[in-house]
Coordinates of C-alpha atoms in Angstrom, one line a residue:
M8 CA -0.1 0.0 0.3
N9 CA 1.4 3.5 -1.0
E10 CA 0.8 5.4 1.9
A11 CA 2.5 8.4 0.5
L12 CA -0.2 8.3 -2.5
L13 CA -2.7 8.0 0.0
R14 CA -1.7 11.2 2.0
S15 CA -0.7 13.3 -1.1
L16 CA -4.6 12.8 -2.3
T17 CA -6.3 13.4 0.7
P18 CA -6.5 17.5 0.9
S19 CA -7.7 17.4 -2.9
V20 CA -10.7 14.6 -1.9
L21 CA -11.4 16.6 1.4
G22 CA -11.7 19.9 -0.7
I23 CA -13.9 18.7 -3.1
L24 CA -16.4 17.4 -0.5
V25 CA -16.2 20.4 1.2
R26 CA -17.0 22.6 -2.3
R27 CA -19.7 20.0 -2.9
G28 CA -21.6 21.1 0.1
A29 CA -20.0 18.7 3.1
D30 CA -19.4 20.4 6.4
F31 CA -15.8 20.1 7.3
A32 CA -16.2 17.6 10.0
A33 CA -18.7 15.2 8.3
A34 CA -16.1 15.4 5.2
E35 CA -13.0 14.7 7.3
D36 CA -14.8 11.6 8.7
A37 CA -15.9 10.6 5.3
V38 CA -12.7 11.0 3.8
Q39 CA -11.2 8.8 6.7
D40 CA -13.6 5.9 5.9
A41 CA -12.5 6.1 2.3
L42 CA -9.1 6.0 3.0
V43 CA -9.6 2.9 5.3
E44 CA -11.3 1.1 2.5
A45 CA -8.6 2.1 0.2
V46 CA -6.1 0.4 2.5
R47 CA -8.3 -2.8 2.5
V48 CA -9.2 -3.0 -1.3
W49 CA -6.1 -1.5 -3.1
P50 CA -3.5 -4.0 -2.4
A51 CA -5.6 -6.3 -4.6
D52 CA -7.3 -4.1 -6.9
L53 CA -5.6 -0.5 -7.7
P54 CA -7.9 1.6 -9.4
R55 CA -6.8 3.3 -12.6
D56 CA -7.8 6.6 -11.3
P57 CA -6.8 6.6 -7.2
K58 CA -8.2 10.0 -6.8
G59 CA -11.7 9.4 -8.5
W60 CA -12.1 6.4 -6.5
L61 CA -11.5 8.2 -3.2
V62 CA -13.7 11.0 -4.2
T63 CA -16.6 8.7 -5.2
V64 CA -16.2 6.4 -2.0
A65 CA -15.8 9.1 0.3
W66 CA -18.9 11.2 -1.2
R67 CA -21.0 8.1 -0.7
R68 CA -20.0 7.7 3.0
F69 CA -20.8 11.3 3.5
L70 CA -24.3 10.6 2.2
D71 CA -24.8 7.4 3.8
A72 CA -24.1 9.5 7.0
T73 CA -26.2 12.4 6.3
R74 CA -29.1 10.0 5.6
A75 CA -28.8 8.5 8.8
D76 CA -28.9 11.8 10.9
A77 CA -32.3 12.6 11.0
A78 CA -31.6 16.5 11.7
R79 CA -29.8 16.3 8.3
R80 CA -32.5 14.6 6.4
R81 CA -33.0 17.6 4.1
R82 CA -29.5 16.8 2.5
E83 CA -30.7 13.3 1.2
D84 CA -31.4 15.1 -2.2
R85 CA -27.9 15.4 -2.7
V86 CA -27.7 11.6 -3.8
D87 CA -28.0 12.9 -7.7
E88 CA -24.8 15.0 -7.2
E89 CA -22.6 12.0 -6.8
P90 CA -19.5 12.6 -8.8
A91 CA -19.7 11.1 -12.4
P92 CA -17.3 8.4 -13.4
G93 CA -13.8 9.1 -15.0
P94 CA -11.0 11.2 -13.5
A95 CA -11.3 13.8 -11.0
P96 CA -9.8 17.4 -11.7
A97 CA -6.3 17.9 -11.2
V98 CA -6.9 20.6 -8.8
D99 CA -4.4 21.5 -5.7
D100 CA -6.9 22.5 -2.9
T101 CA -4.5 22.0 0.2
L102 CA -3.6 25.9 0.5
Q103 CA -7.3 26.6 0.4
L104 CA -8.0 24.1 2.9
Y105 CA -5.4 25.9 5.2
F106 CA -7.3 29.0 4.9
L107 CA -10.7 27.2 5.3
C108 CA -9.6 25.8 8.5
A109 CA -8.4 29.2 9.7
H110 CA -11.8 30.1 10.4
P111 CA -13.1 33.1 12.2
S112 CA -15.0 31.2 14.4
L113 CA -12.2 29.5 15.7
T114 CA -9.4 30.8 18.1
P115 CA -5.8 31.0 16.3
S116 CA -4.6 28.0 18.4
S117 CA -7.5 25.7 18.0
A118 CA -7.4 26.5 14.0
V119 CA -3.7 25.6 13.9
A120 CA -4.5 22.4 15.6
L121 CA -7.4 21.4 13.3
T122 CA -5.6 22.2 10.3
L123 CA -2.4 20.3 11.2
R124 CA -4.5 17.1 12.0
A125 CA -7.1 17.2 9.1
V126 CA -4.8 18.6 6.5
G127 CA -1.1 18.2 7.3
G128 CA -1.6 14.4 8.7
L129 CA 0.1 15.1 11.8
T130 CA -1.1 13.0 14.8
T131 CA -2.5 14.3 17.9
R132 CA 0.6 13.4 20.1
Q133 CA 3.1 15.3 17.4
I134 CA 0.7 18.5 17.6
A135 CA 0.7 18.3 21.3
Q136 CA 4.7 18.2 21.4
A137 CA 4.6 21.2 19.2
Y138 CA 2.3 23.4 21.6
L139 CA 4.1 21.9 24.6
V140 CA 0.7 20.6 26.1
P141 CA -0.4 17.1 27.2
E142 CA -1.8 14.8 24.3
A143 CA -5.2 14.6 26.3
T144 CA -5.5 18.5 26.3
M145 CA -4.8 18.8 22.4
A146 CA -7.2 16.2 21.6
Q147 CA -9.9 18.0 23.4
R148 CA -8.8 21.1 21.6
I149 CA -9.4 19.4 18.3
S150 CA -12.4 17.9 19.1
R151 CA -13.8 21.5 20.3
A152 CA -12.5 22.7 17.1
K153 CA -14.5 20.3 15.1
R154 CA -17.6 20.7 16.8
T155 CA -17.4 24.4 16.3
V156 CA -17.0 24.3 12.6
S157 CA -19.6 21.5 12.0
G158 CA -22.3 22.9 9.8
V159 CA -20.3 26.1 9.2
R160 CA -20.2 27.7 5.7
F161 CA -16.7 28.0 4.9
D162 CA -17.1 31.5 3.0
Q163 CA -14.9 33.4 5.5
P164 CA -11.4 31.9 5.0
G165 CA -9.0 32.9 8.0
D166 CA -6.1 35.2 8.3
V167 CA -2.5 34.6 7.0
A168 CA -0.8 34.7 10.4
T169 CA -2.9 31.4 11.2
V170 CA -1.8 29.8 8.0
L171 CA 1.7 30.9 8.5
R172 CA 1.8 29.1 11.8
V173 CA 0.4 26.2 10.5
L174 CA 2.8 25.7 7.9
Y175 CA 5.7 26.6 10.4
L176 CA 4.7 23.6 12.5
V177 CA 4.2 21.4 9.4
F178 CA 7.8 22.1 8.3
N179 CA 9.3 21.6 11.8
E180 CA 7.6 18.3 12.2
G181 CA 8.7 17.3 8.8
Y182 CA 12.2 18.7 9.5
L183 CA 12.5 17.5 13.0
G184 CA 10.0 14.5 13.5
D185 CA 9.2 11.1 11.9
V186 CA 6.9 12.1 9.2
D187 CA 8.5 13.8 6.0
L188 CA 6.4 17.1 5.7
A189 CA 9.2 19.5 4.9
A190 CA 9.0 19.5 1.0
E191 CA 5.3 20.0 1.0
A192 CA 5.5 23.0 3.5
I193 CA 7.9 24.7 1.3
R194 CA 5.9 24.1 -1.9
L195 CA 2.8 25.4 -0.1
T196 CA 4.7 28.5 1.2
R197 CA 6.1 29.1 -2.3
Q198 CA 2.4 29.2 -3.5
L199 CA 1.4 31.7 -0.9
A200 CA 4.4 33.9 -1.6
A201 CA 3.6 34.1 -5.0
A202 CA 0.0 34.7 -4.3
I203 CA 0.5 37.5 -1.4
D204 CA 3.0 40.3 -1.0
H205 CA 3.5 40.0 2.8
P206 CA 7.0 40.3 4.6
E207 CA 6.5 37.4 7.1
V208 CA 5.4 35.2 4.2
A209 CA 9.0 35.8 2.6
G210 CA 10.2 35.6 6.0
L211 CA 8.7 32.1 6.5
L212 CA 10.1 31.0 3.2
A213 CA 13.3 32.0 3.8
L214 CA 13.6 30.5 6.9
M215 CA 12.4 27.1 5.5
L216 CA 15.1 27.1 2.6
L217 CA 17.9 28.1 5.0
H218 CA 17.1 24.9 7.5
D219 CA 16.3 22.8 4.6
A220 CA 19.6 23.5 3.0
R221 CA 21.3 21.7 5.9
R222 CA 19.2 18.7 5.9
A223 CA 21.3 16.1 4.2
T224 CA 24.0 16.6 6.7
R225 CA 22.3 16.6 9.7
T226 CA 22.3 12.6 10.0
A227 CA 25.1 10.2 9.5
P228 CA 24.7 7.1 7.2
D229 CA 23.7 5.0 10.3
G230 CA 21.0 7.4 11.1
S231 CA 22.6 9.2 14.0
L232 CA 22.1 13.0 14.5
V233 CA 25.0 15.1 13.5
P234 CA 25.3 18.6 15.6
L235 CA 25.4 21.8 13.7
A236 CA 28.9 22.2 14.8
E237 CA 30.1 18.8 13.5
Q238 CA 27.9 18.9 10.2
D239 CA 30.1 19.0 6.7
R240 CA 29.2 22.5 5.6
S241 CA 30.7 21.7 2.1
L242 CA 27.4 19.5 1.6
W243 CA 25.0 22.3 2.2
D244 CA 23.0 23.2 -0.4
T245 CA 24.4 26.5 -1.5
E246 CA 21.7 27.3 -4.0
S247 CA 18.9 27.2 -1.5
I248 CA 21.0 29.3 1.0
A249 CA 21.5 31.8 -1.7
E250 CA 17.6 32.0 -2.4
G251 CA 17.0 31.9 1.3
V252 CA 19.4 34.9 2.3
E253 CA 18.1 36.9 -1.1
I254 CA 14.7 36.4 0.0
L255 CA 15.1 37.4 3.5
Q256 CA 17.0 40.5 2.7
A257 CA 14.2 41.8 0.4
A258 CA 11.8 41.4 3.5
L259 CA 14.1 42.9 5.9
A260 CA 14.3 46.1 3.8
R261 CA 10.6 46.5 4.0
D262 CA 11.2 47.2 8.0
R263 CA 8.2 45.2 9.1
L264 CA 10.1 42.8 11.1
G265 CA 8.3 39.9 12.4
E266 CA 9.2 36.6 14.0
F267 CA 9.7 34.3 11.0
Q268 CA 12.3 37.1 9.7
A269 CA 14.0 37.1 12.9
Q270 CA 14.4 33.2 12.9
A271 CA 15.5 33.5 9.2
A272 CA 18.1 36.0 10.2
I273 CA 19.5 33.7 12.7
A274 CA 19.5 30.7 10.4
A275 CA 21.2 32.9 7.9
L276 CA 24.1 33.8 10.3
H277 CA 24.8 30.0 10.7
A278 CA 24.9 29.3 6.9
D279 CA 27.2 32.5 6.3
A280 CA 30.0 31.2 8.7
P281 CA 32.4 28.9 7.0
T282 CA 33.1 26.8 10.3
A283 CA 31.3 26.6 13.4
E284 CA 34.1 28.4 15.3
E285 CA 33.5 31.4 12.9
T286 CA 30.0 31.9 13.9
D287 CA 28.9 35.6 14.8
W288 CA 27.3 34.5 18.0
V289 CA 27.2 38.1 19.5
Q290 CA 24.8 39.0 16.3
I291 CA 22.9 36.0 16.7
V292 CA 22.3 36.7 20.6
E293 CA 20.9 40.0 19.3
W294 CA 18.7 38.7 17.0
Y295 CA 17.4 36.2 19.7
D296 CA 16.7 39.4 21.7
E297 CA 14.4 40.9 19.1
L298 CA 12.7 37.4 18.8
T299 CA 12.1 37.2 22.3
R300 CA 10.6 40.8 22.3
L301 CA 8.3 39.6 19.4
T302 CA 6.9 36.3 21.0
D303 CA 8.1 36.0 24.5
S304 CA 8.5 32.3 23.9
P305 CA 10.0 30.1 26.6
V306 CA 11.4 27.9 23.6
V307 CA 13.2 30.9 21.9
R308 CA 14.5 32.0 25.5
L309 CA 15.9 28.4 25.8
N310 CA 17.7 28.8 22.5
R311 CA 18.7 32.4 23.4
A312 CA 20.6 30.7 26.4
V313 CA 22.6 28.4 24.2
A314 CA 23.5 31.5 22.0
V315 CA 24.6 33.4 25.0
G316 CA 26.9 30.6 26.2
E317 CA 28.6 30.7 23.0
A318 CA 28.9 34.2 23.0
D319 CA 29.5 35.1 26.5
G320 CA 30.9 32.0 28.1
P321 CA 29.0 28.5 29.3
R322 CA 28.4 30.1 32.7
A323 CA 26.4 33.2 31.2
G324 CA 24.3 30.6 29.2
L325 CA 23.6 28.8 32.6
A326 CA 22.8 31.8 34.1
A327 CA 20.1 32.7 31.3
L328 CA 18.7 29.3 31.8
V329 CA 18.1 29.6 35.5
A330 CA 15.0 31.9 34.8
L331 CA 13.4 29.0 32.6
D332 CA 11.0 26.0 33.8
D333 CA 13.3 22.9 33.5
S334 CA 10.2 20.9 32.2
L335 CA 10.6 22.5 29.1
P336 CA 11.5 20.3 26.3
R337 CA 15.4 19.9 25.7
H338 CA 15.9 21.9 28.6
A339 CA 18.0 19.1 30.1
A340 CA 19.8 18.6 26.9
V341 CA 20.8 22.5 26.6
A342 CA 21.8 22.5 30.6
A343 CA 24.1 19.3 29.8
Y344 CA 25.8 21.0 26.8
L345 CA 26.6 24.0 28.7
H346 CA 27.9 22.2 32.0
E347 CA 30.0 20.1 29.8
R348 CA 31.4 23.4 28.3
D349 CA 32.0 24.5 31.9
G350 CA 34.0 21.5 32.7
D351 CA 31.4 19.8 35.1
L352 CA 31.2 16.5 33.3
A353 CA 29.3 14.6 36.0
T354 CA 26.3 17.0 36.1
A355 CA 26.7 17.0 32.0
A356 CA 26.6 13.0 31.8
R357 CA 23.4 13.0 34.3
L358 CA 21.7 15.7 32.4
Y359 CA 22.5 14.1 29.1
A360 CA 21.1 10.8 30.4
E361 CA 18.0 12.6 31.8
A362 CA 17.4 14.4 28.4
A363 CA 17.4 10.9 26.6
Q364 CA 14.5 9.7 28.6
K365 CA 12.5 12.8 27.5
A366 CA 13.5 12.9 23.8
P367 CA 10.8 13.1 21.3
N368 CA 12.0 10.7 18.6
L369 CA 14.4 7.9 18.5
A370 CA 17.5 9.4 16.9
E371 CA 17.6 12.2 19.2
R372 CA 17.3 9.8 22.2
D373 CA 20.4 7.7 20.8
H374 CA 22.4 10.9 20.3
L375 CA 21.8 12.0 24.0
T376 CA 22.6 8.7 25.4
R377 CA 25.8 8.8 23.3
Q378 CA 26.7 11.9 24.9
A379 CA 26.1 10.4 28.5
A380 CA 28.2 7.4 27.7
R381 CA 31.1 9.6 26.0
L382 CA 31.3 11.7 29.3
N383 CA 31.0 8.9 31.6
A384 CA 33.8 7.2 29.5
R385 CA 36.1 10.3 30.1
R386 CA 35.5 10.4 33.7
C387 CA 36.5 6.9 34.2
R388 CA 39.8 7.4 32.4

């Protein structure tokens, strides 16, 4: 079964059902039923037109559910509107669906969560990790969002800021997690940048390109993580870096600074350094100060502590870390790194082991475990 094919077809099929009059929650349920049926049927009999097959099955499931609901019996006349046999139109509805999910009836955080789940393909656990909340809390938030938009007419698309937040989180999950969504996020952000003249859209596109340019060097052939300082910079994608920097410079020239432009500026400084030792950490700290002013995010403050530790020494970084909640994801890993640089190997080894237990994925857990073992070995010599 080609899971990638099913995932790529889902947004278009969902969009077709919504345009034909299905409310979003019912359309999503119908599409999920069709995907389950595809998993059962396709291995033995793959249809010539997979998209058309999914549209037909999903639409039938929607109609069946509608007829079963007494409160919606007036929709039974839609049986005659079932799509005709034949190839479905080749229309990419994904970006449109992002805007539709950012509906004014939802809070921005609920709109982002709903879009990530319904269109982005992320699991509730992955979305909860991105928001730093328990999985149960995120599940309730998504359920409330579905109930809110159930039956709502999607004729008032949401705002650009919410869509940008969704694209950013989808990219981060694709770049850092188990599901490869980074390329799709870049594709959609390019579409948005071509349609909307907005400095933060440009900033987000630049940020994605600059991060993705380093992607091939982030892991070793055995799958283990390679820290930024140890990556082979000769293998970075210089064309993507050049494009990202050009887009960023044009956005910054408009003097309407936003968080994505600030993050892109930090990524550009890393990309500009020929070696890790030549990184302009002082300027990076300045950009983190701007980013903290714009977002007041605890994750930004955590990353700023690392930059302070590089610019002003590990004890300055540890001092910046004191004000942060030690339950933050990767707090223990940052503390371990700074303690190691300060020469406290015992504390660093303990914190690396603690961080490994809290790691969000297997590659990061293995990396942190090896760091702890390396320091313990040094201490025993």
